[in-house]
GROMACS .gro file of C-alpha atoms in nm:
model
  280
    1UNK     CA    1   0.227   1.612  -1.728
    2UNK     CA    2   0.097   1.483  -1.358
    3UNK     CA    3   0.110   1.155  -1.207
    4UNK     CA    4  -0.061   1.107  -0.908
    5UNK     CA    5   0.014   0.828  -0.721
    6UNK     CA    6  -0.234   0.804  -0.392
    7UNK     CA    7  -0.294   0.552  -0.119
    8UNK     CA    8  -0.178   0.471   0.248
    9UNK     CA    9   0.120   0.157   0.123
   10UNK     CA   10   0.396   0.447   0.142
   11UNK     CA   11   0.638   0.181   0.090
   12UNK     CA   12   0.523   0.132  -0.278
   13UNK     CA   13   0.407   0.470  -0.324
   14UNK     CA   14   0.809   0.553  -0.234
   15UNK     CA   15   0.903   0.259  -0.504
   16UNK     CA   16   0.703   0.366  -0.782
   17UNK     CA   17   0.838   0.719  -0.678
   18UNK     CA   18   1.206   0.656  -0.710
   19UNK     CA   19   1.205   0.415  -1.044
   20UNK     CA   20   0.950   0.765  -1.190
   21UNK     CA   21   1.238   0.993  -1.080
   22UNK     CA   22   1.513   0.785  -1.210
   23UNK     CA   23   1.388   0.752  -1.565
   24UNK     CA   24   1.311   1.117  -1.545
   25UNK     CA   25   1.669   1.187  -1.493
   26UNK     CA   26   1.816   0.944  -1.707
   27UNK     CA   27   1.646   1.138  -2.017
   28UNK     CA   28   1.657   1.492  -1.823
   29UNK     CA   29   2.004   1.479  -1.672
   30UNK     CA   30   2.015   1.874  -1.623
   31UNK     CA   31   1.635   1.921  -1.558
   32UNK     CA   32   1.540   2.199  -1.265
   33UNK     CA   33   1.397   1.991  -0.959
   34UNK     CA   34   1.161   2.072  -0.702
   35UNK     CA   35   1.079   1.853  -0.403
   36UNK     CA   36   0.822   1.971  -0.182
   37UNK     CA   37   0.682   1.816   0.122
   38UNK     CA   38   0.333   2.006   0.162
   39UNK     CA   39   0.254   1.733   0.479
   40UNK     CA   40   0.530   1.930   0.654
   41UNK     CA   41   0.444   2.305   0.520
   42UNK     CA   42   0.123   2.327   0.368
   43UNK     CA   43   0.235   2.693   0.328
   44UNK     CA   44   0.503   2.592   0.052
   45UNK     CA   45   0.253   2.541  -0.213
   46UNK     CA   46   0.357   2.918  -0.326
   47UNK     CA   47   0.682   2.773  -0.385
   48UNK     CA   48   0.555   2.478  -0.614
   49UNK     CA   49   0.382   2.761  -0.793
   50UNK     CA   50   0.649   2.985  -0.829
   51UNK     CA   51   0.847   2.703  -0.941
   52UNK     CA   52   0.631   2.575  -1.201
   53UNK     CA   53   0.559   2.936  -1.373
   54UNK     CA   54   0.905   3.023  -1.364
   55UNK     CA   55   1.092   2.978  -1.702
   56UNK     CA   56   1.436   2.827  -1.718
   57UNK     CA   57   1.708   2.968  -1.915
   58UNK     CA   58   1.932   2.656  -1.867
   59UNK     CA   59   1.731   2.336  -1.885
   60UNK     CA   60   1.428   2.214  -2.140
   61UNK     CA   61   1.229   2.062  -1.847
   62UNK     CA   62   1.124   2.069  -1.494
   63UNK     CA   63   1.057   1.786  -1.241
   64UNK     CA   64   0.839   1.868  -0.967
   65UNK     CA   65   0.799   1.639  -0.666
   66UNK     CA   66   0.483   1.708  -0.457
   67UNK     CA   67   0.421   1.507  -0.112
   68UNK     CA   68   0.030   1.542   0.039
   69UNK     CA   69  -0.069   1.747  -0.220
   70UNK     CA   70  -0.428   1.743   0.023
   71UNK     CA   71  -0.254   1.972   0.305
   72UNK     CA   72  -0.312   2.254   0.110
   73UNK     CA   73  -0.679   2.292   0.267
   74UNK     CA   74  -0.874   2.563   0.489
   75UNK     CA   75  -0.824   2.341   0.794
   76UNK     CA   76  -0.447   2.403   0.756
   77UNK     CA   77  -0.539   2.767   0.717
   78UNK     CA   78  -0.494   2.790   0.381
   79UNK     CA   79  -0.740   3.050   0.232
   80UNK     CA   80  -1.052   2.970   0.043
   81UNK     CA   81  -0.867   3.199  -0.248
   82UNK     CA   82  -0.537   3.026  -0.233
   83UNK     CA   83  -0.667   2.679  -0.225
   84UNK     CA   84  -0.866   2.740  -0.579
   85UNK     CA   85  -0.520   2.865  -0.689
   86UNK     CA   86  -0.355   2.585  -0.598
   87UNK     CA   87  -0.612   2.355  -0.790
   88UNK     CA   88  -0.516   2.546  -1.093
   89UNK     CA   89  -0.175   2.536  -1.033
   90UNK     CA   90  -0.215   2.171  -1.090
   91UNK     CA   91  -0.465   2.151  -1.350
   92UNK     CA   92  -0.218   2.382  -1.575
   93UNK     CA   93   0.097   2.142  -1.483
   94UNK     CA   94  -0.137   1.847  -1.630
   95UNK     CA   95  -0.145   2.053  -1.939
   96UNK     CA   96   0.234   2.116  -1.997
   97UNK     CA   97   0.455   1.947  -2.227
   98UNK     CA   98   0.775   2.006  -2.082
   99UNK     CA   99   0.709   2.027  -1.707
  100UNK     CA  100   0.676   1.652  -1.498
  101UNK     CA  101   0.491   1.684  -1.163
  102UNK     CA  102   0.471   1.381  -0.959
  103UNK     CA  103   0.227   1.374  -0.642
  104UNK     CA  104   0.269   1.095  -0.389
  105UNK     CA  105  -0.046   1.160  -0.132
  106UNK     CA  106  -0.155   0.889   0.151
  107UNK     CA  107  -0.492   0.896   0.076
  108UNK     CA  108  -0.705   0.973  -0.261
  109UNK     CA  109  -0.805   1.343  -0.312
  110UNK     CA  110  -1.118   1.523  -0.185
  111UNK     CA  111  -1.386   1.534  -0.422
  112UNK     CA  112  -1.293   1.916  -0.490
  113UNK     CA  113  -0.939   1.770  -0.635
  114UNK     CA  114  -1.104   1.488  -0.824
  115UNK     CA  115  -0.988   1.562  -1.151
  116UNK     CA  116  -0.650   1.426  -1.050
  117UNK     CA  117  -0.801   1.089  -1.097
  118UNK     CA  118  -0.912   1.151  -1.436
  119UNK     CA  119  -0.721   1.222  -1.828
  120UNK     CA  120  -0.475   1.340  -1.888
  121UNK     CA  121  -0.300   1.282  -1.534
  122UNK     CA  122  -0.208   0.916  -1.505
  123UNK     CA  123  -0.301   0.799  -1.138
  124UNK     CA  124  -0.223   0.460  -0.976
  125UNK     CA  125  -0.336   0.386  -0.636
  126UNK     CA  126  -0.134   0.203  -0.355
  127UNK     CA  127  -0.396   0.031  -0.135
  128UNK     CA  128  -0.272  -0.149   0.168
  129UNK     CA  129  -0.131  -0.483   0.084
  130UNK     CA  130  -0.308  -0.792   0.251
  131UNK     CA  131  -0.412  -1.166   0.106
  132UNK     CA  132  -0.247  -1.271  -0.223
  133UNK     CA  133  -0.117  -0.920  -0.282
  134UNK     CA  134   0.103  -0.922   0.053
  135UNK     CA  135   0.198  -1.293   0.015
  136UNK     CA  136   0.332  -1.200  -0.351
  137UNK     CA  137   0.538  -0.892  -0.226
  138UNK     CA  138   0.671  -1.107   0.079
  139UNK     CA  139   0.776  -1.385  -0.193
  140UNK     CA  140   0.900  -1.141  -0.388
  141UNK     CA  141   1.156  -0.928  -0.139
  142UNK     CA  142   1.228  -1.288   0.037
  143UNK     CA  143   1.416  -1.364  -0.252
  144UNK     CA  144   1.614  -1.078  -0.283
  145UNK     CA  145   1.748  -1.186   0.064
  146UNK     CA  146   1.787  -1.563  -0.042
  147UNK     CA  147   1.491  -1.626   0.246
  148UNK     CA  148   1.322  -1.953   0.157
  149UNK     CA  149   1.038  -2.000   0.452
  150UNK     CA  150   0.843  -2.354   0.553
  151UNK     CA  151   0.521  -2.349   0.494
  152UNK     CA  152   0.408  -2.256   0.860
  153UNK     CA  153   0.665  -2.005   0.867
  154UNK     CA  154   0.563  -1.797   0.558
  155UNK     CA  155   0.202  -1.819   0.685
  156UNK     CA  156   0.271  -1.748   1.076
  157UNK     CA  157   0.508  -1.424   0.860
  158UNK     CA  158   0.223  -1.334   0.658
  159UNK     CA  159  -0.033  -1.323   1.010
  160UNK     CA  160   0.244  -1.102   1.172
  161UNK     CA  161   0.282  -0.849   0.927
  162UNK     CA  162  -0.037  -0.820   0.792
  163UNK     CA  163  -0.148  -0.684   1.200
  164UNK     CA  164   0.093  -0.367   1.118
  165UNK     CA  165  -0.010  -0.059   1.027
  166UNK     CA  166   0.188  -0.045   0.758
  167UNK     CA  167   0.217  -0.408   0.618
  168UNK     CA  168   0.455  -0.377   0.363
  169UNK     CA  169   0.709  -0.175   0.587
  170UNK     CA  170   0.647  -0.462   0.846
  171UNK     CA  171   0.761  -0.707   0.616
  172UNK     CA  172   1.130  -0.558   0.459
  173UNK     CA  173   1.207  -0.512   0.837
  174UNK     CA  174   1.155  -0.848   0.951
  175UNK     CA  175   1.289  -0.953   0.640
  176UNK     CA  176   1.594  -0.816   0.720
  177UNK     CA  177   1.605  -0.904   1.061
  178UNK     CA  178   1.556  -1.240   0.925
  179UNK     CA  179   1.839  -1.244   0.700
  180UNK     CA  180   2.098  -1.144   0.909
  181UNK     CA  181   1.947  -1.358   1.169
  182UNK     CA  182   2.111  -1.661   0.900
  183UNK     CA  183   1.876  -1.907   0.997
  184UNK     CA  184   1.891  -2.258   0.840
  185UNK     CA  185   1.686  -2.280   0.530
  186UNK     CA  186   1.400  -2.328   0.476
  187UNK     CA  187   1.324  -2.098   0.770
  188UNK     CA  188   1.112  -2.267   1.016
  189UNK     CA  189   0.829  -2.139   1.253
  190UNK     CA  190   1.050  -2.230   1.535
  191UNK     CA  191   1.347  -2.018   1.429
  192UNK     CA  192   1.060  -1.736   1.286
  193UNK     CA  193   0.961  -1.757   1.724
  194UNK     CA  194   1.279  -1.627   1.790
  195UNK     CA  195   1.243  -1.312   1.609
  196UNK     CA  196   0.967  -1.195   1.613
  197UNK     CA  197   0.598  -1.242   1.878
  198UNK     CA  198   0.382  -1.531   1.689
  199UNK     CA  199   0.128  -1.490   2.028
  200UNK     CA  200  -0.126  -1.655   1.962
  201UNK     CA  201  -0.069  -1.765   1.610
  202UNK     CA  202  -0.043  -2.091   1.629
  203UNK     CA  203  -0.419  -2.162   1.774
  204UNK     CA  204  -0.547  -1.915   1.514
  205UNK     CA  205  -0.362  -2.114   1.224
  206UNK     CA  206  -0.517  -2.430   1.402
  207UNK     CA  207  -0.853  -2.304   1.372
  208UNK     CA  208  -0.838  -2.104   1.023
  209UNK     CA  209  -0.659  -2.430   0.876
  210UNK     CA  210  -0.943  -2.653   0.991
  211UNK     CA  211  -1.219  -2.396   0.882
  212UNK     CA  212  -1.045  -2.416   0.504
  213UNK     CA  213  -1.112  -2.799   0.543
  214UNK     CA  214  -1.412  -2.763   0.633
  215UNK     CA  215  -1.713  -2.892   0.419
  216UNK     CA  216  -2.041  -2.732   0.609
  217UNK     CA  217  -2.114  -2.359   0.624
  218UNK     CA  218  -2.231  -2.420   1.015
  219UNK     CA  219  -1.920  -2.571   1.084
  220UNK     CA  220  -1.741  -2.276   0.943
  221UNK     CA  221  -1.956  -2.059   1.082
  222UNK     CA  222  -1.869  -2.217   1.456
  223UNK     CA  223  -1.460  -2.172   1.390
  224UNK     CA  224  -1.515  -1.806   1.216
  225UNK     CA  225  -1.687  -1.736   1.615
  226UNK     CA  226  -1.436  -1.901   1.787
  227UNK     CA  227  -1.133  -1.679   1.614
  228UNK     CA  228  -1.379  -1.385   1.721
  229UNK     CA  229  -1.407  -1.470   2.080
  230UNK     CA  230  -1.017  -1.558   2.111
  231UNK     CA  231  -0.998  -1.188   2.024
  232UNK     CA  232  -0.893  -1.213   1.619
  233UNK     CA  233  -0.976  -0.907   1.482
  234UNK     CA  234  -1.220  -0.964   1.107
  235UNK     CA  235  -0.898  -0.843   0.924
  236UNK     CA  236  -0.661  -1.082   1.069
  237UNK     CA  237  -0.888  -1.397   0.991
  238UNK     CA  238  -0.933  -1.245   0.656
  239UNK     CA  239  -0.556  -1.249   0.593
  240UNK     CA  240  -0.477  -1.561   0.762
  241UNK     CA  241  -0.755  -1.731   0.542
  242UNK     CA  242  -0.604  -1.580   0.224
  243UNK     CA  243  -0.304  -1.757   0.310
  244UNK     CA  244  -0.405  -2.078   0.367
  245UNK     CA  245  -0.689  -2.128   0.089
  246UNK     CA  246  -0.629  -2.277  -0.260
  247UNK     CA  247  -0.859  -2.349  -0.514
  248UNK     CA  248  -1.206  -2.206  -0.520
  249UNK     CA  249  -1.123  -2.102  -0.222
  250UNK     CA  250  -0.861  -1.870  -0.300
  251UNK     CA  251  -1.037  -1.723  -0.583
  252UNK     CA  252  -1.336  -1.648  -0.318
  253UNK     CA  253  -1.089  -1.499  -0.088
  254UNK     CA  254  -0.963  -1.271  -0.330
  255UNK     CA  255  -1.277  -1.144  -0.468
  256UNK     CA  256  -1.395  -1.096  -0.095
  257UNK     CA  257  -1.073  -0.881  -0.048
  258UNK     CA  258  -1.141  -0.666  -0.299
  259UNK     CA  259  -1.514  -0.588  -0.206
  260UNK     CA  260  -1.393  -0.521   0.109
  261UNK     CA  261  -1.148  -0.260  -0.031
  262UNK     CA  262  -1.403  -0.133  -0.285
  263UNK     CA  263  -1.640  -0.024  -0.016
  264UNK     CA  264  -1.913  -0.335  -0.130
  265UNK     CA  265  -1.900  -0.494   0.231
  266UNK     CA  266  -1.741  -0.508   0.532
  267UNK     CA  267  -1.515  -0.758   0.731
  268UNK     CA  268  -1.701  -0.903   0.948
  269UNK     CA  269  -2.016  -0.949   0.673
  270UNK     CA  270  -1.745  -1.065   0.411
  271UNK     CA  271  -1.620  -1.359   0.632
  272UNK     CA  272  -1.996  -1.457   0.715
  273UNK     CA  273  -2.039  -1.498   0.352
  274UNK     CA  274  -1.698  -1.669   0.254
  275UNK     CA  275  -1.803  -1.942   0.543
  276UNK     CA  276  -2.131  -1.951   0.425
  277UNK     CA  277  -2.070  -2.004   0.029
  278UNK     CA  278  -1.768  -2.183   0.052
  279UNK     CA  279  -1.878  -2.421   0.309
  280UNK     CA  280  -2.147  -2.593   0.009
   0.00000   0.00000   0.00000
């Protein structure tokens, strides 16, 4: 069996990683393990191999951890020869009953490696979080640290993180930071200013707020340009929007977020047309 988990949110990549590995072990307490990090030495795919072919004379199963399964390429100077090998390697794991290979890659697989994303390997991706999805995981690991936020707060939060590369990291940092902090609850933006750089938030909040309110596509049009000439990059506005709509809104928002992901459109032409059909 493979599962091949793909995408560049390593922090939930690393999640659904751990809670695969502890079931595994809970039913396969004695199981042979393998963790490979091909990312660091592409080279070490002869050891996954090995590994995998290899019978075991004092455990039913096998767990086999793979990290950038994708490094195992020509450009790494991997042969042309060992590379197809390595593609059967895991086509045969996909196969087996008794062995468990888990792959946990930051981006999807080359076409060449496509039939990871088919039956019988289960895939999942972990796109990076922004709009409703990063709001919900903020919510969600705020609570686990008691952190109640004001309105502005959680928004001005949400702005901050979603500009990292890595949003979810972002967010169980400051999260922390904001925890021991002990703040009064509910956190406000005021106390949020003293841990972290808001810039120039609060104009863009101003702006995005009053665009939401808006009732004329020109009018939204106008605001959308003025967040581009303060220097807002598409992405930003798109996230800072997502936070702040309700309604039809937020349903437009989302869907926009996910053409955007899907490859349908592009920031910049997805905010022209969220101003333009949801200003009526």
């Amino acid at each position: 069996m493979v599962i091949y988990l793909y995408g560049p949110d390593s922090y939930g990549r690393g999640e659904k990683v751990r809670e695969l590995v502890t079931k595994y072990r809970a039913k396969y307490a004695h199981a042979d393990f393998l963790d490979a990090d091909l990312g660091e030495s592409p080279g070490d795919w002869a050891l996954v191999r090995d590994f995998l072919k290899q019978s075991s004379l004092f455990a039913s199963s096998k767990l086999c951890l793979i990290r950038e399964s994708g490094a195992v390429s020509e450009k790494n100077e991997i042969s042309k020869e060992e590379v197809k090998e390595w593609k059967k390697v895991l086509a045969s794991a996909a196969e087996s009953e008794k062995t468990f290979v888990i792959i946990s890659d930051s981006s999807k697989s080359v076409a060449a490696f496509g039939f990871l994303l088919r039956p019988p390997i289960r895939s999942q991706e972990f796109s990076r979080l922004s709009g409703r999805r990063l709001q919900d995981f903020v919510l969600r690991e705020a609570a686990r640290q008691k952190i109640v936020f004001e309105t502005r707060a959680l928004v001005g939060f949400l702005s901050y993180v979603s500009g990292s590369e890595e949003p979810s990291w972002s967010a169980i940092a400051e999260l922390e930071r904001a925890s021991l902090a002990r703040f009064p609850q509910p956190i406000s933006i005021a106390s949020l200013g003293k841990i972290i750089s808001l810039g120039g938030y609060d104009e863009s909040y101003q702006i995005a707020y009053a665009l939401i309110r808006a009732n004329k596509g020109i009018e939204r049009l106008e605001m959308l340009e003025t967040l581009a000439l303060k220097g807002d990059e598409p992405r930003y506005t798109l996230n800072l929007l997502g936070s702040l709509a309700r309604g039809e809104d937020a349903v437009l928002l989302a869907r926009v977020d996910e053409m955007v992901k899907g490859g349908e459109s592009e920031d910049e032409v997805a905010l022209t047309g969220f101003a333009l059909r949801g200003g009526g």
